[in-house]
Coordinates of C-alpha atoms in Angstrom, one line a residue:
Chain A
M1 CA 21.5 3.6 -19.9
E2 CA 21.9 1.8 -23.4
V3 CA 20.6 -1.3 -24.5
A4 CA 23.7 -2.9 -26.6
G5 CA 21.6 -6.1 -27.4
S6 CA 18.1 -7.1 -25.9
F7 CA 16.6 -10.2 -24.5
S8 CA 15.2 -12.3 -26.5
R9 CA 11.8 -14.3 -26.6
L10 CA 12.0 -17.5 -25.8
S11 CA 10.0 -20.6 -25.4
S12 CA 12.1 -22.5 -23.3
P13 CA 15.0 -21.6 -21.3
R14 CA 18.5 -21.5 -23.7
P15 CA 21.2 -18.7 -23.2
V16 CA 20.3 -15.9 -24.2
S17 CA 23.4 -12.8 -24.6
F18 CA 22.8 -8.9 -24.3
S19 CA 24.7 -6.4 -23.1
V20 CA 22.9 -3.6 -20.7
T21 CA 25.9 -0.5 -19.8
N22 CA 25.6 0.8 -16.1
C23 CA 23.4 -1.8 -14.2
A24 CA 24.7 -5.3 -12.6
K25 CA 21.9 -8.3 -12.4
Y26 CA 18.8 -7.2 -10.7
P27 CA 20.7 -4.1 -8.8
H28 CA 18.6 -3.4 -5.7
P29 CA 18.3 1.2 -6.0
N30 CA 19.7 0.6 -2.6
P31 CA 22.3 -2.2 -3.0
T32 CA 24.3 -1.9 0.5
K33 CA 21.5 -2.3 2.5
T34 CA 18.9 -5.4 0.5
N35 CA 20.9 -7.4 -1.2
L36 CA 18.9 -10.3 -3.4
S37 CA 20.1 -13.7 -3.3
F38 CA 19.7 -15.9 -6.0
R39 CA 22.0 -18.6 -4.7
N40 CA 20.9 -22.0 -3.8
S41 CA 17.9 -21.5 -6.2
G42 CA 18.1 -24.7 -7.5
Y43 CA 16.9 -24.2 -11.3
A44 CA 19.0 -24.6 -14.3
P45 CA 20.3 -21.0 -14.8
V46 CA 20.8 -19.3 -18.1
S47 CA 23.4 -17.1 -19.0
A48 CA 24.0 -13.7 -19.9
S49 CA 26.4 -11.1 -20.2
V50 CA 25.6 -8.0 -18.7
E51 CA 28.3 -5.5 -19.2
R52 CA 29.3 -3.0 -16.2
S53 CA 29.8 1.1 -17.1
S54 CA 33.6 -0.2 -16.4
G55 CA 33.6 -2.0 -19.7
S56 CA 34.6 -5.6 -17.6
N57 CA 31.7 -8.0 -18.4
V58 CA 30.1 -9.7 -15.7
A59 CA 28.9 -13.4 -16.0
V60 CA 25.2 -13.5 -15.0
H61 CA 22.3 -15.9 -15.3
L62 CA 19.2 -15.7 -16.5
D63 CA 17.1 -18.5 -15.2
S64 CA 14.3 -20.1 -15.5
K65 CA 12.3 -18.6 -13.2
F66 CA 12.6 -15.1 -15.0
E67 CA 11.4 -16.9 -18.3
T68 CA 8.8 -18.3 -16.3
I69 CA 7.4 -14.9 -15.1
L70 CA 7.8 -13.2 -18.3
D71 CA 5.4 -15.7 -20.1
S72 CA 3.0 -15.7 -17.2
V73 CA 2.2 -12.0 -18.6
K74 CA -1.0 -12.3 -20.6
W75 CA 0.5 -10.0 -23.2
D76 CA -2.2 -8.8 -25.5
S77 CA -2.3 -9.1 -29.4
K78 CA 0.3 -6.8 -29.9
G79 CA 2.9 -8.4 -26.8
L80 CA 2.2 -5.7 -24.8
A81 CA 0.6 -5.3 -20.9
V82 CA -0.4 -2.1 -19.4
A83 CA 2.5 -0.4 -17.5
I84 CA 2.0 1.9 -14.4
A85 CA 4.8 3.7 -12.6
Q86 CA 4.3 4.4 -8.9
N87 CA 6.6 6.2 -6.2
I88 CA 7.3 4.0 -3.8
D89 CA 6.9 6.2 -1.0
T90 CA 4.1 9.1 -1.9
G91 CA 1.9 6.1 -3.9
S92 CA 1.7 9.1 -6.8
I93 CA 1.4 7.4 -10.2
L94 CA 4.1 9.0 -12.0
M95 CA 3.1 8.0 -15.5
Q96 CA 1.7 4.9 -17.6
G97 CA 2.9 3.0 -20.5
F98 CA 2.7 -0.2 -22.1
A99 CA 5.8 -3.0 -21.7
N100 CA 6.7 -5.5 -24.3
R101 CA 8.1 -8.3 -22.8
D102 CA 11.6 -6.8 -23.5
A103 CA 10.5 -3.6 -21.3
L104 CA 9.7 -5.9 -18.5
A105 CA 12.5 -8.0 -18.7
K106 CA 14.7 -4.9 -19.0
T107 CA 13.0 -3.3 -16.1
I108 CA 13.4 -6.4 -13.7
S109 CA 16.9 -6.7 -14.6
S110 CA 17.8 -2.8 -14.7
R111 CA 15.4 -1.7 -11.8
K112 CA 15.2 1.4 -14.0
A113 CA 11.4 1.5 -15.5
T114 CA 11.3 0.6 -19.4
F115 CA 8.4 0.7 -21.3
Y116 CA 7.3 0.0 -25.3
S117 CA 7.4 2.8 -27.1
R118 CA 4.0 2.2 -29.4
S119 CA 5.0 5.6 -31.6
R120 CA 8.1 4.4 -31.9
S121 CA 8.4 0.8 -31.8
S122 CA 11.3 0.7 -29.3
L123 CA 12.4 0.2 -25.9
W124 CA 12.6 3.8 -24.1
T125 CA 13.9 3.7 -20.7
K126 CA 11.9 7.1 -18.4
G127 CA 15.2 9.1 -18.0
E128 CA 17.4 8.1 -20.7
T129 CA 16.8 11.3 -21.8
S130 CA 15.9 13.3 -19.2
M131 CA 18.5 11.6 -16.7
N132 CA 14.7 11.8 -14.7
F133 CA 15.1 7.3 -14.2
I134 CA 12.6 6.1 -12.2
N135 CA 14.5 3.8 -9.8
V136 CA 12.1 0.4 -9.4
H137 CA 12.3 -1.2 -6.2
D138 CA 9.5 -3.7 -6.7
V139 CA 7.7 -5.0 -9.8
F140 CA 4.3 -6.1 -9.4
L141 CA 1.5 -8.2 -11.5
D142 CA -2.0 -8.3 -11.6
C143 CA -4.7 -10.8 -10.6
D144 CA -4.9 -11.4 -14.2
R145 CA -1.6 -11.3 -14.9
D146 CA -1.9 -8.4 -17.6
S147 CA -1.4 -5.4 -15.7
I148 CA 1.9 -4.3 -14.0
I149 CA 3.0 -1.8 -11.3
Y150 CA 6.7 -0.4 -11.5
L151 CA 7.0 0.4 -7.4
G152 CA 9.9 3.0 -7.8
K153 CA 11.4 6.3 -6.8
P154 CA 11.9 9.2 -9.1
D155 CA 15.2 10.8 -9.6
G156 CA 12.6 14.1 -10.8
P157 CA 9.8 15.4 -12.6
T158 CA 8.0 12.0 -14.5
C159 CA 6.2 14.1 -16.7
H160 CA 7.6 15.9 -20.2
T161 CA 6.0 18.6 -19.0
G162 CA 8.3 19.2 -16.4
A163 CA 5.7 18.3 -13.8
E164 CA 6.1 15.6 -10.9
T165 CA 3.6 13.2 -12.6
C166 CA 1.4 13.0 -16.2
Y167 CA -1.9 13.8 -14.0
Y168 CA -2.2 17.0 -13.6
T169 CA -5.7 17.3 -15.1
S170 CA -9.0 17.2 -12.3
V171 CA -12.0 16.2 -14.9
Y172 CA -14.3 17.9 -11.6
D173 CA -12.1 21.0 -11.9
I174 CA -13.4 21.7 -15.7
L175 CA -16.7 20.8 -14.6
E176 CA -16.9 22.9 -11.9
G177 CA -14.9 25.8 -13.9
S178 CA -14.2 27.3 -10.6
K179 CA -11.5 30.1 -10.8
E180 CA -9.1 27.1 -10.0
D181 CA -10.1 25.3 -13.3
K182 CA -6.9 26.6 -15.3
E183 CA -4.2 25.7 -11.9
E184 CA -2.7 22.7 -12.6
R185 CA -3.7 20.4 -10.1
L186 CA -1.7 17.2 -9.6
A187 CA -3.5 13.8 -8.4
K188 CA -2.7 13.9 -4.5
T189 CA -4.5 11.7 -2.6
T190 CA -5.2 12.6 1.3
L191 CA -1.5 13.1 3.0
Y192 CA -0.4 14.9 0.3
S193 CA -3.5 17.2 -0.6
L194 CA -3.1 17.8 3.0
E195 CA 0.6 18.9 2.5
A196 CA -0.5 21.3 -0.7
T197 CA -3.1 22.9 1.7
I198 CA -0.5 23.7 4.1
S199 CA 2.0 25.0 1.6
K200 CA -0.8 27.4 0.1
R201 CA -1.5 28.9 3.6
K202 CA 1.9 30.1 4.1
E203 CA 1.6 31.4 0.8
E204 CA -1.2 33.4 1.4
I205 CA 0.3 34.8 4.3
E206 CA 3.0 36.2 2.3
T207 CA 0.8 37.1 -0.8
L208 CA -1.8 38.0 1.0
P209 CA -1.3 39.3 4.7
N210 CA -4.6 40.3 4.8
G211 CA -6.8 37.5 3.4
K212 CA -9.2 34.9 5.4
P213 CA -7.7 33.8 8.4
S214 CA -6.9 30.4 9.4
W215 CA -5.6 27.9 12.0
T216 CA -3.3 26.9 9.9
K217 CA -2.1 30.2 9.0
K218 CA -2.1 30.8 12.8
L219 CA 0.3 27.7 14.1
L220 CA 2.7 28.9 10.8
L221 CA 2.7 32.4 12.5
N222 CA 3.3 31.2 16.1
Q223 CA 5.6 28.8 16.4
E224 CA 5.1 28.3 20.6
L225 CA 1.5 28.2 19.7
L226 CA 2.4 25.2 17.3
C227 CA 5.0 23.5 19.4
S228 CA 2.4 23.5 22.2
K229 CA -0.1 22.2 19.8
V230 CA 2.1 19.2 19.1
R231 CA 3.0 18.6 22.5
E232 CA -0.5 18.6 23.4
E233 CA -1.8 16.4 20.5
A234 CA 1.0 13.6 21.3
G235 CA -0.5 13.4 24.5
E236 CA -4.0 12.9 23.5
L237 CA -2.8 10.1 21.8
I238 CA -1.3 8.6 24.0
Q239 CA -4.2 8.9 26.8
T240 CA -6.0 7.2 24.6
L241 CA -4.2 4.2 25.0
L242 CA -3.6 4.6 28.7
D243 CA -7.1 5.5 29.1
N244 CA -8.1 2.5 26.6
E245 CA -10.4 5.0 24.5
D246 CA -12.1 4.1 21.9
K247 CA -10.7 3.5 18.6
D248 CA -12.5 6.8 16.8
R249 CA -11.4 8.6 19.5
T250 CA -7.7 7.5 18.9
A251 CA -8.0 7.8 14.8
S252 CA -9.0 11.5 15.5
E253 CA -6.3 12.3 17.8
M254 CA -3.6 10.9 15.1
T255 CA -5.1 12.8 12.6
D256 CA -4.0 15.9 15.0
L257 CA -0.9 14.8 15.6
L258 CA 0.0 14.5 12.1
Y259 CA -1.5 17.6 10.8
H260 CA -0.2 20.0 13.5
S261 CA 3.2 17.9 13.0
M262 CA 3.2 18.5 9.1
V263 CA 2.6 22.1 9.3
L264 CA 6.5 22.3 11.9
L265 CA 7.6 20.3 8.7
N266 CA 6.6 22.8 6.2
L267 CA 7.8 25.7 8.0
K268 CA 11.5 23.7 8.1
D269 CA 10.7 23.4 4.6
V270 CA 11.1 18.9 5.0
S271 CA 8.3 17.3 2.8
M272 CA 6.5 13.7 3.5
E273 CA 8.3 12.6 0.8
E274 CA 11.5 13.5 2.2
V275 CA 10.2 11.5 5.6
L276 CA 9.3 8.4 4.3
E277 CA 12.5 8.4 2.2
V278 CA 13.8 8.2 5.5
L279 CA 11.4 5.9 6.8
R280 CA 12.3 3.5 4.3
K281 CA 15.7 3.5 4.3
R282 CA 15.8 2.8 8.0
F283 CA 13.1 -0.3 7.7
S284 CA 15.3 -1.6 4.7
Q285 CA 18.1 -1.7 7.3
S286 CA 15.7 -2.7 10.1
G287 CA 17.4 0.7 10.5
V288 CA 14.4 1.9 13.0
E289 CA 13.9 -1.0 15.0
E290 CA 18.1 -1.6 15.0
K291 CA 18.9 2.2 15.8
N292 CA 16.6 2.0 19.3
S293 CA 17.8 -1.6 20.0
R294 CA 21.9 -0.1 20.2
K295 CA 20.3 2.7 22.1
K296 CA 18.2 1.5 24.4
N297 CA 19.1 -2.0 25.3
Chain B
M1 CA -26.6 0.2 -9.7
E2 CA -28.2 -0.4 -13.6
V3 CA -28.0 1.6 -16.7
A4 CA -31.3 1.7 -18.0
G5 CA -30.0 3.8 -21.4
S6 CA -26.1 5.3 -21.8
F7 CA -24.7 8.4 -23.2
S8 CA -24.5 8.7 -26.4
R9 CA -21.5 9.5 -28.3
L10 CA -21.8 13.2 -29.5
S11 CA -20.5 15.0 -32.1
S12 CA -22.0 18.6 -31.2
P13 CA -23.7 19.3 -27.3
R14 CA -27.2 18.2 -27.9
P15 CA -29.9 16.6 -25.9
V16 CA -29.2 12.9 -24.8
S17 CA -31.4 10.9 -22.8
F18 CA -30.1 8.6 -20.1
S19 CA -31.3 6.8 -16.9
V20 CA -29.3 5.9 -14.0
T21 CA -30.2 4.5 -11.2
N22 CA -29.6 5.4 -7.9
C23 CA -27.3 8.4 -8.7
A24 CA -27.7 12.2 -9.2
K25 CA -26.0 14.4 -11.2
Y26 CA -22.3 14.5 -10.3
P27 CA -23.1 13.3 -7.0
H28 CA -20.0 14.0 -4.6
P29 CA -19.5 10.8 -2.0
N30 CA -19.8 13.2 0.5
P31 CA -22.3 15.5 0.0
T32 CA -22.7 17.7 2.8
K33 CA -19.0 18.2 2.8
T34 CA -18.6 19.7 -0.3
N35 CA -20.6 20.8 -3.0
L36 CA -19.4 21.0 -6.8
S37 CA -22.0 24.0 -8.5
F38 CA -22.5 23.7 -11.9
R39 CA -24.6 27.5 -11.6
N40 CA -23.8 30.2 -13.2
S41 CA -21.1 27.9 -15.7
G42 CA -22.6 30.2 -18.8
Y43 CA -22.9 27.2 -21.2
A44 CA -25.4 25.7 -23.5
P45 CA -26.8 22.4 -21.4
V46 CA -27.4 19.5 -22.7
S47 CA -30.4 17.9 -21.3
A48 CA -30.4 14.3 -19.9
S49 CA -32.7 12.5 -17.5
V50 CA -31.6 10.9 -14.4
E51 CA -33.5 8.5 -12.5
R52 CA -33.8 8.6 -8.2
S53 CA -33.3 5.3 -6.7
S54 CA -37.0 6.9 -5.4
G55 CA -38.3 6.7 -9.3
S56 CA -39.0 10.0 -9.7
N57 CA -37.3 11.5 -12.7
V58 CA -34.4 14.7 -12.2
A59 CA -33.5 16.9 -14.9
V60 CA -30.3 17.5 -15.1
H61 CA -27.9 19.0 -17.6
L62 CA -25.2 17.9 -19.6
D63 CA -22.9 20.3 -20.8
S64 CA -20.7 21.1 -23.6
K65 CA -18.0 21.0 -20.7
F66 CA -18.7 17.5 -20.3
E67 CA -18.8 16.6 -24.7
T68 CA -15.2 18.3 -24.4
I69 CA -13.7 16.2 -22.1
L70 CA -15.2 12.8 -23.5
D71 CA -13.8 14.6 -26.8
S72 CA -10.6 15.2 -25.3
V73 CA -9.7 11.7 -24.5
K74 CA -7.4 10.3 -27.1
W75 CA -9.0 7.5 -27.3
D76 CA -7.5 4.0 -29.4
S77 CA -8.5 2.4 -32.0
K78 CA -10.8 0.3 -29.9
G79 CA -12.6 3.5 -28.3
L80 CA -10.3 2.3 -25.0
A81 CA -8.0 4.1 -23.0
V82 CA -6.6 3.0 -19.8
A83 CA -8.1 3.6 -16.3
I84 CA -6.4 2.9 -12.9
A85 CA -8.4 3.1 -9.9
Q86 CA -6.3 4.3 -6.6
N87 CA -7.5 4.6 -3.0
I88 CA -7.4 8.7 -2.2
D89 CA -6.7 7.7 0.9
T90 CA -3.1 5.7 1.0
G91 CA -2.4 5.7 -3.0
S92 CA -3.0 1.9 -2.9
I93 CA -3.6 1.3 -7.0
L94 CA -7.1 -0.8 -6.4
M95 CA -7.0 -2.3 -9.9
Q96 CA -6.8 -1.5 -14.0
G97 CA -9.0 -1.2 -16.5
F98 CA -9.9 0.0 -19.8
A99 CA -12.8 2.9 -20.2
N100 CA -14.5 3.9 -22.9
R101 CA -16.5 7.4 -23.7
D102 CA -19.8 5.9 -21.8
A103 CA -17.9 4.1 -18.9
L104 CA -15.9 7.5 -18.4
A105 CA -19.0 9.6 -18.6
K106 CA -20.7 7.3 -16.7
T107 CA -18.0 7.4 -13.6
I108 CA -18.6 11.2 -14.5
S109 CA -21.9 11.4 -13.8
S110 CA -22.4 8.2 -10.8
R111 CA -19.0 8.9 -9.3
K112 CA -18.7 5.3 -9.0
A113 CA -15.4 3.8 -10.9
T114 CA -16.7 2.1 -14.1
F115 CA -14.6 0.9 -16.7
Y116 CA -15.6 -1.1 -20.5
S117 CA -15.1 -5.1 -20.1
R118 CA -13.1 -6.1 -23.2
S119 CA -14.1 -10.0 -23.0
R120 CA -18.0 -9.4 -22.5
S121 CA -18.0 -6.0 -24.7
S122 CA -20.4 -4.4 -22.4
L123 CA -19.9 -1.6 -19.1
W124 CA -19.0 -2.9 -15.5
T125 CA -19.4 -0.8 -12.9
K126 CA -16.7 -2.0 -9.9
G127 CA -18.9 -3.5 -7.5
E128 CA -22.4 -3.9 -9.5
T129 CA -22.0 -7.9 -8.4
S130 CA -19.8 -7.6 -5.0
M131 CA -21.6 -4.4 -4.0
N132 CA -17.7 -3.1 -3.4
F133 CA -18.4 -0.2 -5.5
I134 CA -15.1 2.2 -5.4
N135 CA -16.4 5.7 -4.6
V136 CA -14.9 8.1 -6.9
H137 CA -14.0 11.6 -5.4
D138 CA -11.6 12.9 -8.8
V139 CA -10.6 11.9 -12.0
F140 CA -7.4 12.7 -13.6
L141 CA -6.8 12.6 -17.0
D142 CA -2.7 12.3 -17.9
C143 CA -0.7 14.8 -20.1
D144 CA -1.8 12.9 -23.0
R145 CA -5.2 12.1 -22.5
D146 CA -4.8 8.6 -23.0
S147 CA -4.8 7.5 -19.2
I148 CA -7.1 8.1 -16.8
I149 CA -6.8 8.0 -12.8
Y150 CA -10.4 7.0 -11.2
L151 CA -9.4 8.6 -7.3
G152 CA -11.7 7.1 -4.8
K153 CA -13.0 4.8 -1.7
P154 CA -13.6 1.3 -2.0
D155 CA -16.6 -0.1 0.3
G156 CA -14.5 -3.5 0.3
P157 CA -11.8 -5.8 -1.1
T158 CA -11.2 -4.6 -5.1
C159 CA -10.0 -7.7 -6.2
H160 CA -12.6 -10.7 -7.3
T161 CA -9.9 -13.0 -5.3
G162 CA -11.1 -10.8 -2.1
A163 CA -8.0 -9.8 -2.0
E164 CA -7.2 -5.7 -0.8
T165 CA -6.5 -4.9 -4.5
C166 CA -4.8 -6.8 -7.4
Y167 CA -1.9 -6.4 -7.2
Y168 CA -0.2 -9.4 -5.1
T169 CA 2.4 -10.9 -7.3
S170 CA 5.9 -9.6 -6.4
V171 CA 7.8 -10.7 -9.5
Y172 CA 11.6 -10.0 -6.9
D173 CA 9.9 -12.4 -4.7
I174 CA 9.6 -15.2 -7.3
L175 CA 13.2 -14.9 -8.4
E176 CA 13.9 -14.6 -5.4
G177 CA 12.3 -17.9 -4.6
S178 CA 12.6 -16.7 -0.7
K179 CA 10.4 -18.8 2.0
E180 CA 8.1 -16.0 1.5
D181 CA 7.7 -16.6 -2.1
K182 CA 4.6 -18.6 -1.9
E183 CA 2.7 -16.1 0.5
E184 CA 0.9 -13.0 -1.3
R185 CA 2.5 -9.6 -0.3
L186 CA 0.3 -6.8 -1.8
A187 CA 2.2 -3.7 -3.6
K188 CA 2.4 -1.5 -0.8
T189 CA 4.1 2.1 -0.2
T190 CA 6.4 2.8 2.2
L191 CA 3.8 4.1 5.3
Y192 CA 1.8 0.5 4.5
S193 CA 5.4 -1.5 4.1
L194 CA 5.9 -0.3 8.2
E195 CA 2.4 -0.8 8.8
A196 CA 2.1 -4.6 7.5
T197 CA 6.1 -5.2 9.4
I198 CA 4.6 -3.6 12.9
S199 CA 1.2 -6.2 12.3
K200 CA 3.6 -9.0 11.5
R201 CA 6.0 -8.4 14.3
K202 CA 2.7 -8.1 17.0
E203 CA 1.6 -11.7 14.9
E204 CA 5.0 -13.2 16.4
I205 CA 5.0 -12.2 19.6
E206 CA 1.5 -14.4 19.9
T207 CA 3.0 -17.1 17.4
L208 CA 6.5 -16.9 18.2
P209 CA 7.1 -15.7 21.8
N210 CA 10.5 -16.6 22.3
G211 CA 11.3 -15.1 18.1
K212 CA 13.7 -12.7 17.8
P213 CA 13.6 -9.9 19.6
S214 CA 13.2 -6.5 18.5
W215 CA 12.5 -3.3 19.2
T216 CA 8.9 -2.7 18.1
K217 CA 7.8 -6.0 20.0
K218 CA 9.5 -4.4 22.9
L219 CA 7.0 -1.0 22.0
L220 CA 4.4 -3.6 21.8
L221 CA 4.9 -5.3 24.9
N222 CA 5.5 -2.5 27.2
Q223 CA 2.6 0.4 27.0
E224 CA 4.8 2.8 29.1
L225 CA 7.7 2.6 27.5
L226 CA 5.9 3.4 23.9
C227 CA 4.4 6.1 25.3
S228 CA 7.5 7.6 26.5
K229 CA 8.6 7.1 23.1
V230 CA 5.6 8.5 21.6
R231 CA 6.3 11.9 24.3
E232 CA 10.1 12.1 23.5
E233 CA 9.9 12.1 19.9
A234 CA 7.2 14.8 19.9
G235 CA 9.5 17.0 21.8
E236 CA 12.8 16.3 19.4
L237 CA 10.9 16.8 16.7
I238 CA 9.5 20.0 18.1
Q239 CA 13.4 20.8 19.2
T240 CA 14.6 20.9 16.0
L241 CA 12.2 24.0 15.2
L242 CA 12.8 25.4 18.4
D243 CA 16.6 24.9 18.1
N244 CA 16.6 25.7 14.1
E245 CA 18.5 22.6 13.5
D246 CA 19.2 21.0 9.7
K247 CA 16.6 19.3 7.6
D248 CA 17.7 16.2 7.9
R249 CA 17.0 15.8 11.6
T250 CA 13.5 17.2 11.3
A251 CA 13.4 14.7 8.6
S252 CA 14.9 12.5 10.7
E253 CA 12.5 13.3 14.2
M254 CA 9.3 13.1 12.1
T255 CA 10.3 9.4 11.2
D256 CA 10.5 8.4 14.5
L257 CA 7.3 10.1 15.7
L258 CA 5.8 8.5 12.8
Y259 CA 6.8 5.4 14.0
H260 CA 6.2 4.9 17.3
S261 CA 3.0 6.5 16.9
M262 CA 2.0 4.2 14.3
V263 CA 3.3 1.2 16.8
L264 CA 0.7 2.8 19.2
L265 CA -2.0 2.5 16.1
N266 CA -1.4 -1.0 16.0
L267 CA -2.2 -1.5 19.7
K268 CA -5.5 0.4 19.2
D269 CA -6.2 -1.8 16.3
V270 CA -6.3 1.3 14.1
S271 CA -4.9 1.8 10.8
M272 CA -3.4 4.5 8.8
E273 CA -6.2 4.5 6.6
E274 CA -8.9 5.2 9.0
V275 CA -6.6 7.5 10.1
L276 CA -6.0 9.3 6.7
E277 CA -10.3 9.0 6.0
V278 CA -11.0 11.1 8.9
L279 CA -8.2 13.7 8.2
R280 CA -9.8 13.8 4.6
K281 CA -13.0 14.4 6.1
R282 CA -12.0 17.1 8.2
F283 CA -10.2 18.9 5.6
S284 CA -13.1 18.6 3.0
Q285 CA -15.2 20.6 5.5
S286 CA -12.0 22.3 6.6
G287 CA -12.4 20.9 8.8
V288 CA -9.1 20.6 11.5
E289 CA -8.7 24.1 10.4
E290 CA -12.3 24.8 11.8
K291 CA -12.3 22.7 14.6
N292 CA -9.0 24.7 15.8
S293 CA -10.3 27.6 15.2
R294 CA -13.4 27.4 17.7
K295 CA -11.4 25.9 20.1
K296 CA -8.7 28.0 20.2
N297 CA -10.4 30.9 19.1

């Protein structure tokens, strides 16, 4: 993506001309499934010109709401606010940079996470060199309006080192000085820590066949046992509903079902991120509901 | 928590005296389950004094690694770096503030997310007024060492408005100008968006009994159907392993299992966050593995 012009800072809504290659106005990353409508919004439009990759010009409207949003951000003395890119499926914090008004405007408009580089004093869209864009599905402002989340889906690793995210240095690992302190360990939340643990057990089976035994390894080595466990845990979860058992019991059985299902996913080389991507796409088109309505009604 | 002294900035490791009420050195939020060991670390200790709530003094060691970590952060011209607090179970970004050297040191030491208030020019520990502390399980630095994640578990809502997180203003909601644009909508990743949708369907059953039908509503109203679906989807997931079906099929069946299980969780008033908390606690004590080893071996 290349910006031929730039959004102008405006104190009042008036026409702005800019040209952005390869983007429509607010194109949704999944345009066939969700389509934001700006019709009938009833506010005075501000015109802008967006050039598609084909070279044709498409008239679009920058509107007063757009300007109002940009005005509402509490830009600091350098005209910046913190911008955090987060993976919409896993919740991983991919990277953090700063946005100025133009960077936020371009992100909202192009749906590609865009920042302001303080060292180069210029806009940069994550991925413009590596092609690992972060496709923005939503943008959130915090209560103080000085911090922004770009909630999106990365095309590939975000960090310039090739790591999935920029956060792979654990302070406690360094302090603990364990044998693992030289291993990079991405900041992972609970579900993905479990996923990493299961993967580690599988590696251990291959690299340390006589290593410490574990239940996960046993499941990985015995499909029949694993399948019977997934079935059993689903049954136990159901039973907590049928027998009106307490909440703790339900949470516990769901934990067991999740864990055993994730061992199965590992054997099939399917990540939770892939599962959640399917989930997101289904729901963005009311998929699960519609699919099941079609099947069952 | 009240800081009676503060960490001093040191260019070389030497004794530092400080007093922090209600914390031990690097206390793990779950001290019975994981215990960081600093023994045999082989580096010159720096002494500090930590006062427990009982008033007794406990000698602890601030070490050169600790100082090295603090030195390694690329503090900006004001001595600050961005600090992002993230929920370890859900991945929600709770809030973003700034940390100076003392704030990071206190966070690492006290395991309570601590920031530097630029408006008040002082340290503040999130929760010191509201009691909604963020109990820090891990601290990550990014590749450039100028951005920090406090990965932790909040005691309650993080935002001063009472919202779960500070990010509840969607730019696209405002631009879209839909009827929902006045409703606050927290920045949620895929799993929690689904959870919110299921909750919404349940509310609609109660408030709009003649509203639009949906598969989720049908499941919520028919426990027998729901239970048979959870059982069926578990069976289909298993079948993808047994029949060596392709990865897409496995991801799809896991999606179905997750979705139907989450409808069941909703009926039992159990959140995914509660499930993930159980999962984390089990795994931090090798729980699932150990429990199952005990049960089955």
